[in-house]
mmCIF file of C-alpha atoms in Angstrom:
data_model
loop_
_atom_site.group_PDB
_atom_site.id
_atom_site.type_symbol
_atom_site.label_atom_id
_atom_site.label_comp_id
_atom_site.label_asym_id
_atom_site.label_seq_id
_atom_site.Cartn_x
_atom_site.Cartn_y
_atom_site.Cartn_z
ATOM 1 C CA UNK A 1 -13.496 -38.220 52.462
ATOM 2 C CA UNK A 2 -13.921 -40.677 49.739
ATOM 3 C CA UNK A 3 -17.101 -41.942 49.240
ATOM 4 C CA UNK A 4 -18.820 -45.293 48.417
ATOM 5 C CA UNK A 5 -17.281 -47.244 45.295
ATOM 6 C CA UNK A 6 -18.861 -49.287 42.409
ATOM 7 C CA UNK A 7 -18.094 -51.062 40.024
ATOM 8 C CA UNK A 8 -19.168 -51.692 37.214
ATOM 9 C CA UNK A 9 -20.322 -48.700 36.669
ATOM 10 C CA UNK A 10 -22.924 -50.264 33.448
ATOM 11 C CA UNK A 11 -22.985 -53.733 32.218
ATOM 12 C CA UNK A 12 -24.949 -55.673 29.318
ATOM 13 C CA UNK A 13 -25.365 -59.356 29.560
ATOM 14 C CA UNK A 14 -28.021 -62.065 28.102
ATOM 15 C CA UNK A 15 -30.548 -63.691 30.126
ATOM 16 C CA UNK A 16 -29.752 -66.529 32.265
ATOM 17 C CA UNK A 17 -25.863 -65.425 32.045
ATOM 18 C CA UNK A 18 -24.390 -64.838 35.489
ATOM 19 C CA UNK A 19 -23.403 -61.311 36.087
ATOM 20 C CA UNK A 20 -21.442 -59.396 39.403
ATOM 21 C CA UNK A 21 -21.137 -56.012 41.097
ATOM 22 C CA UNK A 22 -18.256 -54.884 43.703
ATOM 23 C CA UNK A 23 -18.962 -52.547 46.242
ATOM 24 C CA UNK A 24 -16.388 -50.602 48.525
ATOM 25 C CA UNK A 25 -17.807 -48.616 51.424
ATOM 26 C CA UNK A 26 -17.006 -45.652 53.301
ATOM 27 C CA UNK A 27 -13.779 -46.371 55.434
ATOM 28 C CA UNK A 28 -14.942 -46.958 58.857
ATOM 29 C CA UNK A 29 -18.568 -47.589 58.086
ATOM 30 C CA UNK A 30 -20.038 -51.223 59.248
ATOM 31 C CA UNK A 31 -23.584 -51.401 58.002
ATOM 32 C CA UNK A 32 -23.659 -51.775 53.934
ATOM 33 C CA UNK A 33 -26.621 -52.112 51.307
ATOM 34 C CA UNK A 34 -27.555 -52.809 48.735
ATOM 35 C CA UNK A 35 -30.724 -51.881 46.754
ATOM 36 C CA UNK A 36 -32.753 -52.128 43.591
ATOM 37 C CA UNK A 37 -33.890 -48.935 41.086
ATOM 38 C CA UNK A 38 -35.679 -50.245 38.774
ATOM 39 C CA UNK A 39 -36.712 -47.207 35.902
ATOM 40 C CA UNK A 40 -39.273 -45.115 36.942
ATOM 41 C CA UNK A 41 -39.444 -46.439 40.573
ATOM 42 C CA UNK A 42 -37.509 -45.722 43.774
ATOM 43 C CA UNK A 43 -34.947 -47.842 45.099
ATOM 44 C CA UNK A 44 -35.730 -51.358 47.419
ATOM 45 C CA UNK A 45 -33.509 -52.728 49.657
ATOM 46 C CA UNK A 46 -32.199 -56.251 48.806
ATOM 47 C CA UNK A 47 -30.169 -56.933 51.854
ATOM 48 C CA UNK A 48 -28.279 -55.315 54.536
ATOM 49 C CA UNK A 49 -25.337 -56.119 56.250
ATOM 50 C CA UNK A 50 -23.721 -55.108 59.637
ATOM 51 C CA UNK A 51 -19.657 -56.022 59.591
ATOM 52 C CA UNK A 52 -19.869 -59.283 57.836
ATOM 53 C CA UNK A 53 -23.690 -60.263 59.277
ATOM 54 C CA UNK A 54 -27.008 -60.362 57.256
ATOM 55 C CA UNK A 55 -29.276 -58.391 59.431
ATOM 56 C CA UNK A 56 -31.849 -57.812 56.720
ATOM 57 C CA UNK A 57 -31.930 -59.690 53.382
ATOM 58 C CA UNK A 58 -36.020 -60.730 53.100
ATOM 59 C CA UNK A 59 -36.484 -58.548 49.914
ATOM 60 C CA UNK A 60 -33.688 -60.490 48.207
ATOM 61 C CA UNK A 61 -34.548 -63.551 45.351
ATOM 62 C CA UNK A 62 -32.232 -65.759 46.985
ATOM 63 C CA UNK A 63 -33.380 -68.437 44.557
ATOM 64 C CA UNK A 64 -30.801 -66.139 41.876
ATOM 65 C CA UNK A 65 -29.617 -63.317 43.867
ATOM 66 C CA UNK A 66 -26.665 -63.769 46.687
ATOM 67 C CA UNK A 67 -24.291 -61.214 48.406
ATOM 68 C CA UNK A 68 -21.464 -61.419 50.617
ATOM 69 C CA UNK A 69 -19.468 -59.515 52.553
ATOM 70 C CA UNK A 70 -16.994 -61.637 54.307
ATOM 71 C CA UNK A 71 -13.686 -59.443 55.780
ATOM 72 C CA UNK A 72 -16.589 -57.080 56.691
ATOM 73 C CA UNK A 73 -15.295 -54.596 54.466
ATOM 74 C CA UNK A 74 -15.984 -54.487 50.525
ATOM 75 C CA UNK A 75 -18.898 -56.558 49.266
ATOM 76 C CA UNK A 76 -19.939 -58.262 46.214
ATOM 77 C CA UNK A 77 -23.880 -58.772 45.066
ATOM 78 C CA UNK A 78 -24.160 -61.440 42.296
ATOM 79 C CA UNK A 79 -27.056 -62.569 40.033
ATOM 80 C CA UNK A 80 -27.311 -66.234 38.636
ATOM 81 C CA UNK A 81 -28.848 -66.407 36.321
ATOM 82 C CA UNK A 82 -30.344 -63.238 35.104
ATOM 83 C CA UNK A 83 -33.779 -62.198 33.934
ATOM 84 C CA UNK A 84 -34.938 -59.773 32.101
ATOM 85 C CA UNK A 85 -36.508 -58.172 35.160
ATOM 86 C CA UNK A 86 -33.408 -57.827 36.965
ATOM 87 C CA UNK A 87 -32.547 -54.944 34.569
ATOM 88 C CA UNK A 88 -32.158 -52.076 37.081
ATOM 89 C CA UNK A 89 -29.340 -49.604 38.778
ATOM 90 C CA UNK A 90 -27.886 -51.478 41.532
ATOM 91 C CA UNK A 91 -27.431 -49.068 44.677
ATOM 92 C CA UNK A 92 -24.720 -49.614 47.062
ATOM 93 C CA UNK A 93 -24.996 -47.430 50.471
ATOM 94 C CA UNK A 94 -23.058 -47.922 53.910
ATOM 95 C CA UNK A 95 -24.067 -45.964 57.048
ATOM 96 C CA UNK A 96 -21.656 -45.773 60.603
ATOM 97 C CA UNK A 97 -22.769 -47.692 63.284
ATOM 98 C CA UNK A 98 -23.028 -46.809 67.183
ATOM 99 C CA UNK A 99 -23.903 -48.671 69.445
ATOM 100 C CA UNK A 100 -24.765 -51.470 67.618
ATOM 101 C CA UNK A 101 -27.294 -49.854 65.720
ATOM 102 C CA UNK A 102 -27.189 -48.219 61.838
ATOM 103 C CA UNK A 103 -29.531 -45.408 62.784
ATOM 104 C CA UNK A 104 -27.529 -42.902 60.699
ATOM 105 C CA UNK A 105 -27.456 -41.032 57.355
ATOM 106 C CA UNK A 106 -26.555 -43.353 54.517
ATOM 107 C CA UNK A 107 -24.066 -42.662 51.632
ATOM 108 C CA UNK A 108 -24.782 -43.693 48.498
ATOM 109 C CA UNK A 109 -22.707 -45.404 45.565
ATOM 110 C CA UNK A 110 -23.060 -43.787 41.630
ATOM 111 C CA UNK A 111 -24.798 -47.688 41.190
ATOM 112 C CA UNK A 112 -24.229 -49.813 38.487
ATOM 113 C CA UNK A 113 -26.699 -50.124 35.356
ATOM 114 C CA UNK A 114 -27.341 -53.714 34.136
ATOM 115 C CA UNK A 115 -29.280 -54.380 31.490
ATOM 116 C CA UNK A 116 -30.116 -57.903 30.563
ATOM 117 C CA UNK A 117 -31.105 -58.472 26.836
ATOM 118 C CA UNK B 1 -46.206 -51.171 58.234
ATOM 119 C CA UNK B 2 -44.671 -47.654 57.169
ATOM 120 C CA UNK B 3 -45.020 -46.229 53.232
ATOM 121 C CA UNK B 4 -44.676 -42.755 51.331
ATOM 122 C CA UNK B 5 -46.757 -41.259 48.285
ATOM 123 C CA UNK B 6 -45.056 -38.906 46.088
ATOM 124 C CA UNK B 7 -47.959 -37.320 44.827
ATOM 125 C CA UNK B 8 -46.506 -35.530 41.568
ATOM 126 C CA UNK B 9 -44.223 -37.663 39.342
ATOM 127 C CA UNK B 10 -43.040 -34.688 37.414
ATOM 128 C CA UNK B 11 -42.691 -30.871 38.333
ATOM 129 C CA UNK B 12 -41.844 -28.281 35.979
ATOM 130 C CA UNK B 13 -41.208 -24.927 37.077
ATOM 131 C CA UNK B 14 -39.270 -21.853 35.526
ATOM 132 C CA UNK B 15 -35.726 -20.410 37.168
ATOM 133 C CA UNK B 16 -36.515 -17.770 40.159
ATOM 134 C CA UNK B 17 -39.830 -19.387 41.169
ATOM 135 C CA UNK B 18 -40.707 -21.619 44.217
ATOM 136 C CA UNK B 19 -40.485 -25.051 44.108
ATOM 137 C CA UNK B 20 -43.301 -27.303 46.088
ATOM 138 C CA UNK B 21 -42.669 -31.425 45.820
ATOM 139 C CA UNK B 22 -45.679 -33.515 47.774
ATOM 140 C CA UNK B 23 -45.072 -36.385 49.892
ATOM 141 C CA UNK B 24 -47.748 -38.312 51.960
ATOM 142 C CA UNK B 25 -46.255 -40.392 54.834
ATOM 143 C CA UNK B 26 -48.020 -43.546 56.208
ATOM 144 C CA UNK B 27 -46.784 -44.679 59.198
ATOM 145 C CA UNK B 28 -47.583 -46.853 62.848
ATOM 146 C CA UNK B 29 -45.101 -44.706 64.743
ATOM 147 C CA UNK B 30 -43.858 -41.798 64.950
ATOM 148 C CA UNK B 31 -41.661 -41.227 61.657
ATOM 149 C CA UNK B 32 -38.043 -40.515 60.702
ATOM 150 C CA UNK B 33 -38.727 -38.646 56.794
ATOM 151 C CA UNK B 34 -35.853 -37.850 54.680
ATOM 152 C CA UNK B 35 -36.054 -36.233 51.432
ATOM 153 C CA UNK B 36 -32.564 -37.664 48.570
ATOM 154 C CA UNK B 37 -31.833 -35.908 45.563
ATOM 155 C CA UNK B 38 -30.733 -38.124 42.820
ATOM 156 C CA UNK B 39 -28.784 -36.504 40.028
ATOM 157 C CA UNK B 40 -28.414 -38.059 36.060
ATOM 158 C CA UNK B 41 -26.019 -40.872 36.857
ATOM 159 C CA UNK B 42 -24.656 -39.591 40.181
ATOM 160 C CA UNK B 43 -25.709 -41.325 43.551
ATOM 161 C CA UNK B 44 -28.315 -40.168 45.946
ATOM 162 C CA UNK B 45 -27.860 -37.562 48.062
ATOM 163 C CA UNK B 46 -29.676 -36.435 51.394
ATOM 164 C CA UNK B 47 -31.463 -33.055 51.292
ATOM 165 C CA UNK B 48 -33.002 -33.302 54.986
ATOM 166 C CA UNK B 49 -33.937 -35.024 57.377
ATOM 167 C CA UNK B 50 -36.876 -34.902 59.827
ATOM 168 C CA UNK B 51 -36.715 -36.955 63.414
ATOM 169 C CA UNK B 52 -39.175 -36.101 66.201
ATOM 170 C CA UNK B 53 -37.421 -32.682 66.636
ATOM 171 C CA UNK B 54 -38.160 -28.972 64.981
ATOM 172 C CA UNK B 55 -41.048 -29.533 62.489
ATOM 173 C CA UNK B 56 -39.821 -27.399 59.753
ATOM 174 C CA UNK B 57 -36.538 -29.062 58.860
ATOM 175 C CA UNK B 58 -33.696 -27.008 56.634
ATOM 176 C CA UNK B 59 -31.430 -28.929 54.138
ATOM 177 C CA UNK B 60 -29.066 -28.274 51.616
ATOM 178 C CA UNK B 61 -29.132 -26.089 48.663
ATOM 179 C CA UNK B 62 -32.181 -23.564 50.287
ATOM 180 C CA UNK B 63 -34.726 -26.964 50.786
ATOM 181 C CA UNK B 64 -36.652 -27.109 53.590
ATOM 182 C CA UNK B 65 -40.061 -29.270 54.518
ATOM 183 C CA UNK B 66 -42.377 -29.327 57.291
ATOM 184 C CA UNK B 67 -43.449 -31.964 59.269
ATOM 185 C CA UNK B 68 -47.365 -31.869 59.696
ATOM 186 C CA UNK B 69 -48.776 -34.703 61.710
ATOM 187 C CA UNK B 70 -52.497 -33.743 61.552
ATOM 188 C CA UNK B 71 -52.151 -33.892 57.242
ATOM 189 C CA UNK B 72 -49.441 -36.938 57.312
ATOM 190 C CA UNK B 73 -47.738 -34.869 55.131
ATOM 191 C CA UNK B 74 -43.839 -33.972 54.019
ATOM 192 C CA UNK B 75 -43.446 -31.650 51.414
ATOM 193 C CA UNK B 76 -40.230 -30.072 50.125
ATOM 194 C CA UNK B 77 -40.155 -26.823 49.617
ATOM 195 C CA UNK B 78 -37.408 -23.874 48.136
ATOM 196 C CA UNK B 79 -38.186 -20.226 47.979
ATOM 197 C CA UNK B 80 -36.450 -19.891 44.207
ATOM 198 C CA UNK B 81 -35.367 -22.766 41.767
ATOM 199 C CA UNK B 82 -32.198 -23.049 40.357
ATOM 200 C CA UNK B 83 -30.927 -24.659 37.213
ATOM 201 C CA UNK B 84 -29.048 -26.897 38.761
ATOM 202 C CA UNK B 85 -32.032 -27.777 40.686
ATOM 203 C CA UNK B 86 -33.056 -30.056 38.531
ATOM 204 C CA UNK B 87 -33.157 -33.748 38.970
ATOM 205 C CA UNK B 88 -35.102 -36.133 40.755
ATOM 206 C CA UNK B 89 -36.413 -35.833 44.440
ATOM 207 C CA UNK B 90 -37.582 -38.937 46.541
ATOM 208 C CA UNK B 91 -39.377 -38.668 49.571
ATOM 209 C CA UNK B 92 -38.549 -41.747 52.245
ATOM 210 C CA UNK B 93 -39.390 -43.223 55.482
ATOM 211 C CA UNK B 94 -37.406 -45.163 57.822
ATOM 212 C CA UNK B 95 -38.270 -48.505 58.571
ATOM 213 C CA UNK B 96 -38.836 -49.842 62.154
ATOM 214 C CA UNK B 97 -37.974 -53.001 63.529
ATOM 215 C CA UNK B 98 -34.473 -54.612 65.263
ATOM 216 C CA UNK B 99 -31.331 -53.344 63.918
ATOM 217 C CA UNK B 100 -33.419 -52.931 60.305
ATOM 218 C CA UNK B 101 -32.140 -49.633 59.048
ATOM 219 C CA UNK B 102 -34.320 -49.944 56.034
ATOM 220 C CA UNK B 103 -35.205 -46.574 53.510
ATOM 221 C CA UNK B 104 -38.777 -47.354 52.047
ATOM 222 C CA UNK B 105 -38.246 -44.880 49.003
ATOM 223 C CA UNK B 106 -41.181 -43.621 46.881
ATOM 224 C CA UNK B 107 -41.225 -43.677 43.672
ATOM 225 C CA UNK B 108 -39.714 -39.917 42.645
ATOM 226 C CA UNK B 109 -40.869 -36.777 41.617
ATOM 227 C CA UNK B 110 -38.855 -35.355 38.229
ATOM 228 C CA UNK B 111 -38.256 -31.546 38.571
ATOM 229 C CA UNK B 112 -37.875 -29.732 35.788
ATOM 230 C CA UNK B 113 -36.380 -26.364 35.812
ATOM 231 C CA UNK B 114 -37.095 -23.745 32.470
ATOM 232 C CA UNK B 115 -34.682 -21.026 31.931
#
């Protein structure tokens, strides 16, 4: 079974540049997230999705920050413009759903590494 | 609202001997506690999991942790540590609330492992 896709897999950009990160799930799973690692913590969720709905996205800046996930599939997280601060591993993760409801093990992406200079 | 101490940021133990990571849990309800191993730049991976069944929960690799209510506690445990062993652990609650799936993660223990 493959398992959850990134990419990048590390990116370098200045501040207040606009940066992206693709995500490709599990076939056959409908709930993806995404979280943040930032160095020397553990990893917060910034929003999750079930199919192509938001069901949880109130850790997410969404004054810089948006995501999307619109065939319900892959999904895309994008940051504009950057800070410093966002300079983190970016976690993707999907989980099956039953029933309606993600209660399940979730699979985790290698993340992408941004750094923002 | 629920939360998890990892109460050791970095272990270092030698090959052959046991390996004991802390976790506190705080928590409203009854908990679901998992325990990911994260590798140097490979993704997380689930060790265990512990959901209102057997207290003393087995994982992969020889892990196990117990469940105790009465200390709020979590900790990982394996009887001899491996080389490949090391890496980091984070202890993790589930969040509760609608269709929220949330993992509140702490913030990692470090294990080393000395030949």
């Amino acid at each position: 079974e493959a398992g959850v896709a990134q990419s990048p897999r590390y990116k370098i950009i200045e501040k207040r540049q606009s940066v992206a990160f693709w995500c490709n799930p599990i076939s056959g799973h409908a709930t993806l997230y995404w979280y943040q690692q930032i160095l020397g913590q553990g990893p917060k969720l910034l929003i999750q999705f079930q199919n192509n709905g938001v069901v949880d996205d109130s850790q997410l800046p969404k004054d810089r920050f948006s995501a999307e996930r619109l065939k319900g599939v892959d999904s895309t997280l994008k940051i504009q413009p950057a800070k410093l601060e966002d300079s983190a591993v970016y976690l993707c993760a999907s989980s099956f759903t039953s029933g309606g409801f993600s209660y399940n093990e979730q699979f985790f992406g290698p993340g992408t590494r941004l750094t923002v200079l | 609202a629920q939360s998890v101490t990892q109460l050791d940021s970095h272990v270092s133990v030698s090959e052959g001997t046991p390996v004991l990571l802390r976790c506190n849990y705080s928590s409203s309800y009854s908990p679901s506690l998992f325990w990911y191993v994260q590798h140097p730049n490979k993704g997380l991976q689930l060790l265990l999991k512990y959901t209102s069944a057997a207290t003393l929960v087995k994982g992969i690799n020889g892990f196990e942790a117990e469940f105790k209510k009465s200390e709020t506690s979590f900790h990982l445990t394996k009887p001899s540590a491996h080389m490949s062993d090391a890496a980091e652990y984070f202890c993790v609650v589930r969040g509760r609330g609608g269709a929220t799936n949330k993992l509140i993660f702490g913030t990692g223990t470090l294990l080393a492992v000395q030949p």
